[in-house]
Tab-separated table of N, CA and C in Angstrom:
chain	number	residue	atom	x	y	z
A	1	VAL	N	76.536	-47.010	-41.846
A	1	VAL	CA	75.235	-47.633	-41.882
A	1	VAL	C	75.359	-49.129	-41.611
A	2	ALA	N	76.374	-49.763	-42.196
A	2	ALA	CA	76.566	-51.202	-41.972
A	2	ALA	C	76.766	-51.493	-40.486
A	3	GLN	N	77.520	-50.647	-39.798
A	3	GLN	CA	77.739	-50.855	-38.363
A	3	GLN	C	76.460	-50.622	-37.573
A	4	ALA	N	75.659	-49.657	-37.979
A	4	ALA	CA	74.380	-49.418	-37.308
A	4	ALA	C	73.452	-50.618	-37.490
A	5	VAL	N	73.452	-51.194	-38.690
A	5	VAL	CA	72.625	-52.377	-38.941
A	5	VAL	C	73.127	-53.547	-38.090
A	6	GLU	N	74.421	-53.683	-37.968
A	6	GLU	CA	74.975	-54.743	-37.110
A	6	GLU	C	74.504	-54.562	-35.674
A	7	SER	N	74.586	-53.355	-35.157
A	7	SER	CA	74.147	-53.081	-33.785
A	7	SER	C	72.654	-53.356	-33.613
A	8	ALA	N	71.865	-52.930	-34.581
A	8	ALA	CA	70.423	-53.158	-34.513
A	8	ALA	C	70.108	-54.648	-34.540
A	9	THR	N	70.824	-55.386	-35.365
A	9	THR	CA	70.609	-56.836	-35.439
A	9	THR	C	70.963	-57.487	-34.113
A	10	ARG	N	72.070	-57.080	-33.537
A	10	ARG	CA	72.495	-57.631	-32.241
A	10	ARG	C	71.443	-57.381	-31.169
A	11	LEU	N	70.770	-56.239	-31.257
A	11	LEU	CA	69.736	-55.889	-30.281
A	11	LEU	C	68.391	-56.552	-30.567
A	12	GLY	N	68.282	-57.243	-31.702
A	12	GLY	CA	67.055	-57.951	-32.018
A	12	GLY	C	65.996	-57.104	-32.705
A	13	VAL	N	66.409	-56.012	-33.329
A	13	VAL	CA	65.465	-55.158	-34.053
A	13	VAL	C	64.851	-55.965	-35.201
A	14	ASP	N	63.552	-55.821	-35.378
A	14	ASP	CA	62.843	-56.576	-36.423
A	14	ASP	C	62.835	-55.885	-37.776
A	15	LEU	N	62.805	-54.544	-37.789
A	15	LEU	CA	62.644	-53.808	-39.030
A	15	LEU	C	63.417	-52.501	-38.969
A	16	LEU	N	64.074	-52.182	-40.073
A	16	LEU	CA	64.820	-50.928	-40.196
A	16	LEU	C	64.377	-50.207	-41.454
A	17	THR	N	64.467	-48.894	-41.449
A	17	THR	CA	64.260	-48.126	-42.671
A	17	THR	C	65.528	-47.331	-42.957
A	18	LEU	N	65.852	-47.249	-44.229
A	18	LEU	CA	66.982	-46.449	-44.701
A	18	LEU	C	66.485	-45.588	-45.842
A	19	HIS	N	67.081	-44.430	-46.025
A	19	HIS	CA	66.655	-43.591	-47.136
A	19	HIS	C	67.334	-44.068	-48.413
A	20	ALA	N	66.550	-44.270	-49.449
A	20	ALA	CA	67.082	-44.769	-50.719
A	20	ALA	C	68.083	-43.799	-51.352
A	21	PHE	N	68.013	-42.524	-51.005
A	21	PHE	CA	68.983	-41.566	-51.526
A	21	PHE	C	70.400	-41.872	-51.055
A	22	GLY	N	70.540	-42.792	-50.102
A	22	GLY	CA	71.876	-43.202	-49.673
A	22	GLY	C	72.647	-43.901	-50.783
A	23	GLY	N	71.930	-44.410	-51.758
A	23	GLY	CA	72.571	-45.012	-52.920
A	23	GLY	C	72.753	-46.510	-52.818
A	24	PRO	N	73.101	-47.136	-53.946
A	24	PRO	CA	73.176	-48.596	-54.000
A	24	PRO	C	74.257	-49.195	-53.107
A	25	GLU	N	75.399	-48.550	-53.010
A	25	GLU	CA	76.461	-49.109	-52.167
A	25	GLU	C	76.032	-49.179	-50.705
A	26	MET	N	75.407	-48.100	-50.221
A	26	MET	CA	74.959	-48.077	-48.832
A	26	MET	C	73.869	-49.120	-48.600
A	27	LEU	N	72.905	-49.190	-49.515
A	27	LEU	CA	71.805	-50.136	-49.344
A	27	LEU	C	72.313	-51.575	-49.362
A	28	LYS	N	73.187	-51.884	-50.299
A	28	LYS	CA	73.743	-53.237	-50.382
A	28	LYS	C	74.580	-53.571	-49.145
A	29	ALA	N	75.339	-52.613	-48.650
A	29	ALA	CA	76.141	-52.838	-47.443
A	29	ALA	C	75.239	-53.121	-46.243
A	30	ALA	N	74.117	-52.443	-46.166
A	30	ALA	CA	73.177	-52.663	-45.071
A	30	ALA	C	72.601	-54.077	-45.125
A	31	VAL	N	72.212	-54.508	-46.327
A	31	VAL	CA	71.661	-55.862	-46.491
A	31	VAL	C	72.704	-56.905	-46.118
A	32	GLN	N	73.919	-56.717	-46.599
A	32	GLN	CA	75.001	-57.667	-46.294
A	32	GLN	C	75.280	-57.704	-44.794
A	33	SER	N	75.313	-56.551	-44.177
A	33	SER	CA	75.558	-56.487	-42.738
A	33	SER	C	74.471	-57.216	-41.964
A	34	ALA	N	73.228	-57.065	-42.385
A	34	ALA	CA	72.123	-57.750	-41.707
A	34	ALA	C	72.272	-59.265	-41.826
A	35	ARG	N	72.650	-59.731	-43.018
A	35	ARG	CA	72.834	-61.181	-43.215
A	35	ARG	C	73.952	-61.731	-42.325
A	36	VAL	N	75.093	-61.067	-42.375
A	36	VAL	CA	76.255	-61.528	-41.610
A	36	VAL	C	75.988	-61.420	-40.111
A	37	SER	N	75.418	-60.315	-39.682
A	37	SER	CA	75.177	-60.083	-38.257
A	37	SER	C	74.159	-61.052	-37.677
A	38	SER	N	73.152	-61.400	-38.462
A	38	SER	CA	72.142	-62.327	-37.944
A	38	SER	C	72.766	-63.692	-37.659
A	39	LYS	N	73.692	-64.101	-38.501
A	39	LYS	CA	74.398	-65.368	-38.245
A	39	LYS	C	75.354	-65.229	-37.065
A	40	LYS	N	76.092	-64.122	-37.052
A	40	LYS	CA	77.072	-63.871	-35.997
A	40	LYS	C	76.427	-63.860	-34.606
A	41	PHE	N	75.278	-63.204	-34.490
A	41	PHE	CA	74.622	-63.060	-33.188
A	41	PHE	C	73.489	-64.063	-32.971
A	42	LYS	N	73.289	-64.955	-33.970
A	42	LYS	CA	72.223	-65.958	-33.887
A	42	LYS	C	70.869	-65.287	-33.601
A	43	LYS	N	70.595	-64.249	-34.393
A	43	LYS	CA	69.345	-63.484	-34.281
A	43	LYS	C	68.676	-63.487	-35.650
A	44	PRO	N	67.364	-63.320	-35.684
A	44	PRO	CA	66.690	-63.198	-36.984
A	44	PRO	C	67.201	-61.962	-37.734
A	45	ARG	N	67.293	-62.079	-39.053
A	45	ARG	CA	67.718	-60.935	-39.858
A	45	ARG	C	66.595	-59.912	-39.891
A	46	PRO	N	66.904	-58.661	-39.540
A	46	PRO	CA	65.852	-57.648	-39.619
A	46	PRO	C	65.472	-57.371	-41.066
A	47	GLN	N	64.218	-57.066	-41.289
A	47	GLN	CA	63.797	-56.622	-42.605
A	47	GLN	C	64.270	-55.185	-42.773
A	48	ILE	N	64.670	-54.845	-43.987
A	48	ILE	CA	65.142	-53.488	-44.257
A	48	ILE	C	64.320	-52.910	-45.394
A	49	PHE	N	63.671	-51.791	-45.112
A	49	PHE	CA	62.849	-51.092	-46.088
A	49	PHE	C	63.528	-49.785	-46.475
A	50	ALA	N	63.450	-49.442	-47.734
A	50	ALA	CA	64.023	-48.184	-48.218
A	50	ALA	C	62.916	-47.143	-48.338
A	51	VAL	N	63.165	-45.977	-47.795
A	51	VAL	CA	62.247	-44.850	-47.926
A	51	VAL	C	62.595	-44.141	-49.231
A	52	THR	N	61.585	-43.909	-50.078
A	52	THR	CA	61.829	-43.249	-51.353
A	52	THR	C	61.765	-41.734	-51.176
A	53	ILE	N	60.587	-41.171	-51.208
A	53	ILE	CA	60.401	-39.729	-51.046
A	53	ILE	C	59.457	-39.499	-49.873
A	54	LEU	N	59.828	-38.598	-48.999
A	54	LEU	CA	58.968	-38.292	-47.863
A	54	LEU	C	57.657	-37.691	-48.359
A	55	THR	N	56.564	-38.083	-47.750
A	55	THR	CA	55.249	-37.605	-48.203
A	55	THR	C	55.081	-36.098	-48.007
A	56	SER	N	55.909	-35.493	-47.187
A	56	SER	CA	55.826	-34.049	-46.991
A	56	SER	C	56.438	-33.272	-48.160
A	57	HIS	N	57.148	-33.967	-49.063
A	57	HIS	CA	57.756	-33.285	-50.212
A	57	HIS	C	56.817	-33.318	-51.412
A	58	ASP	N	56.561	-32.153	-51.955
A	58	ASP	CA	55.772	-32.087	-53.186
A	58	ASP	C	56.574	-31.477	-54.328
A	59	ASP	N	57.828	-31.139	-54.047
A	59	ASP	CA	58.713	-30.543	-55.040
A	59	ASP	C	60.142	-30.863	-54.619
A	60	LEU	N	60.926	-31.378	-55.548
A	60	LEU	CA	62.312	-31.757	-55.228
A	60	LEU	C	63.335	-30.832	-55.870
A	61	THR	N	62.893	-29.730	-56.449
A	61	THR	CA	63.835	-28.848	-57.125
A	61	THR	C	64.858	-28.245	-56.165
A	62	PHE	N	64.515	-28.122	-54.898
A	62	PHE	CA	65.472	-27.602	-53.917
A	62	PHE	C	66.679	-28.525	-53.777
A	63	MET	N	66.523	-29.789	-54.221
A	63	MET	CA	67.620	-30.758	-54.189
A	63	MET	C	68.266	-30.907	-55.570
A	64	GLY	N	67.819	-30.099	-56.515
A	64	GLY	CA	68.349	-30.195	-57.870
A	64	GLY	C	67.718	-31.303	-58.691
A	65	ILE	N	66.603	-31.835	-58.231
A	65	ILE	CA	65.899	-32.903	-58.936
A	65	ILE	C	64.690	-32.281	-59.628
A	66	HIS	N	64.627	-32.465	-60.940
A	66	HIS	CA	63.565	-31.833	-61.712
A	66	HIS	C	62.587	-32.852	-62.291
A	67	LYS	N	62.630	-34.069	-61.788
A	67	LYS	CA	61.672	-35.097	-62.202
A	67	LYS	C	60.381	-34.938	-61.403
A	68	LYS	N	59.303	-35.499	-61.951
A	68	LYS	CA	58.062	-35.571	-61.188
A	68	LYS	C	58.305	-36.470	-59.980
A	69	ILE	N	57.587	-36.210	-58.902
A	69	ILE	CA	57.722	-37.021	-57.690
A	69	ILE	C	57.503	-38.498	-58.023
A	70	SER	N	56.474	-38.800	-58.800
A	70	SER	CA	56.164	-40.199	-59.120
A	70	SER	C	57.314	-40.872	-59.871
A	71	GLU	N	57.978	-40.141	-60.750
A	71	GLU	CA	59.120	-40.702	-61.478
A	71	GLU	C	60.265	-41.001	-60.520
A	72	GLN	N	60.535	-40.076	-59.618
A	72	GLN	CA	61.635	-40.254	-58.666
A	72	GLN	C	61.343	-41.410	-57.721
A	73	VAL	N	60.098	-41.529	-57.282
A	73	VAL	CA	59.709	-42.656	-56.424
A	73	VAL	C	59.967	-43.970	-57.151
A	74	ASN	N	59.566	-44.045	-58.415
A	74	ASN	CA	59.778	-45.274	-59.179
A	74	ASN	C	61.257	-45.599	-59.348
A	75	LEU	N	62.074	-44.586	-59.615
A	75	LEU	CA	63.517	-44.808	-59.749
A	75	LEU	C	64.125	-45.328	-58.443
A	76	LEU	N	63.747	-44.705	-57.341
A	76	LEU	CA	64.297	-45.112	-56.047
A	76	LEU	C	63.769	-46.483	-55.619
A	77	ALA	N	62.530	-46.786	-55.956
A	77	ALA	CA	61.977	-48.108	-55.640
A	77	ALA	C	62.712	-49.191	-56.424
A	78	ALA	N	63.010	-48.921	-57.684
A	78	ALA	CA	63.779	-49.882	-58.491
A	78	ALA	C	65.179	-50.061	-57.917
A	79	LEU	N	65.807	-48.978	-57.522
A	79	LEU	CA	67.125	-49.043	-56.904
A	79	LEU	C	67.082	-49.887	-55.638
A	80	ALA	N	66.063	-49.681	-54.828
A	80	ALA	CA	65.913	-50.447	-53.587
A	80	ALA	C	65.770	-51.934	-53.881
A	81	SER	N	64.965	-52.258	-54.857
A	81	SER	CA	64.770	-53.654	-55.226
A	81	SER	C	66.073	-54.279	-55.711
A	82	GLU	N	66.772	-53.580	-56.594
A	82	GLU	CA	68.047	-54.071	-57.125
A	82	GLU	C	69.110	-54.219	-56.036
A	83	SER	N	68.980	-53.456	-54.973
A	83	SER	CA	69.956	-53.488	-53.885
A	83	SER	C	69.639	-54.511	-52.811
A	84	GLY	N	68.497	-55.203	-52.947
A	84	GLY	CA	68.157	-56.267	-52.013
A	84	GLY	C	67.287	-55.861	-50.840
A	85	MET	N	66.693	-54.673	-50.902
A	85	MET	CA	65.801	-54.252	-49.825
A	85	MET	C	64.590	-55.183	-49.764
A	86	ASP	N	64.019	-55.318	-48.579
A	86	ASP	CA	62.836	-56.158	-48.390
A	86	ASP	C	61.563	-55.474	-48.839
A	87	GLY	N	61.598	-54.156	-48.951
A	87	GLY	CA	60.423	-53.414	-49.368
A	87	GLY	C	60.741	-51.939	-49.448
A	88	VAL	N	59.740	-51.159	-49.820
A	88	VAL	CA	59.910	-49.703	-49.923
A	88	VAL	C	58.760	-48.998	-49.229
A	89	VAL	N	59.053	-47.772	-48.835
A	89	VAL	CA	58.049	-46.895	-48.231
A	89	VAL	C	57.979	-45.668	-49.111
């Protein structure tokens, strides 16, 4: 993911989305890569938004998650914020 963010930054991409289920290490690596790459390529840092739960999902038990959708969204949104994401979807 960090390498993909580097490539996107080099190409001048303005905004990226990543799935928050990737976890804190992945999200933090993406943010760090965007910061470093923007300086390296002298390009604006792309904003990175974390996707929480797809709107097409109304039940997460198939993934072994037994929380309400709203609870899981809140957990993933907090994770995204703590990881340095610019926003959430």
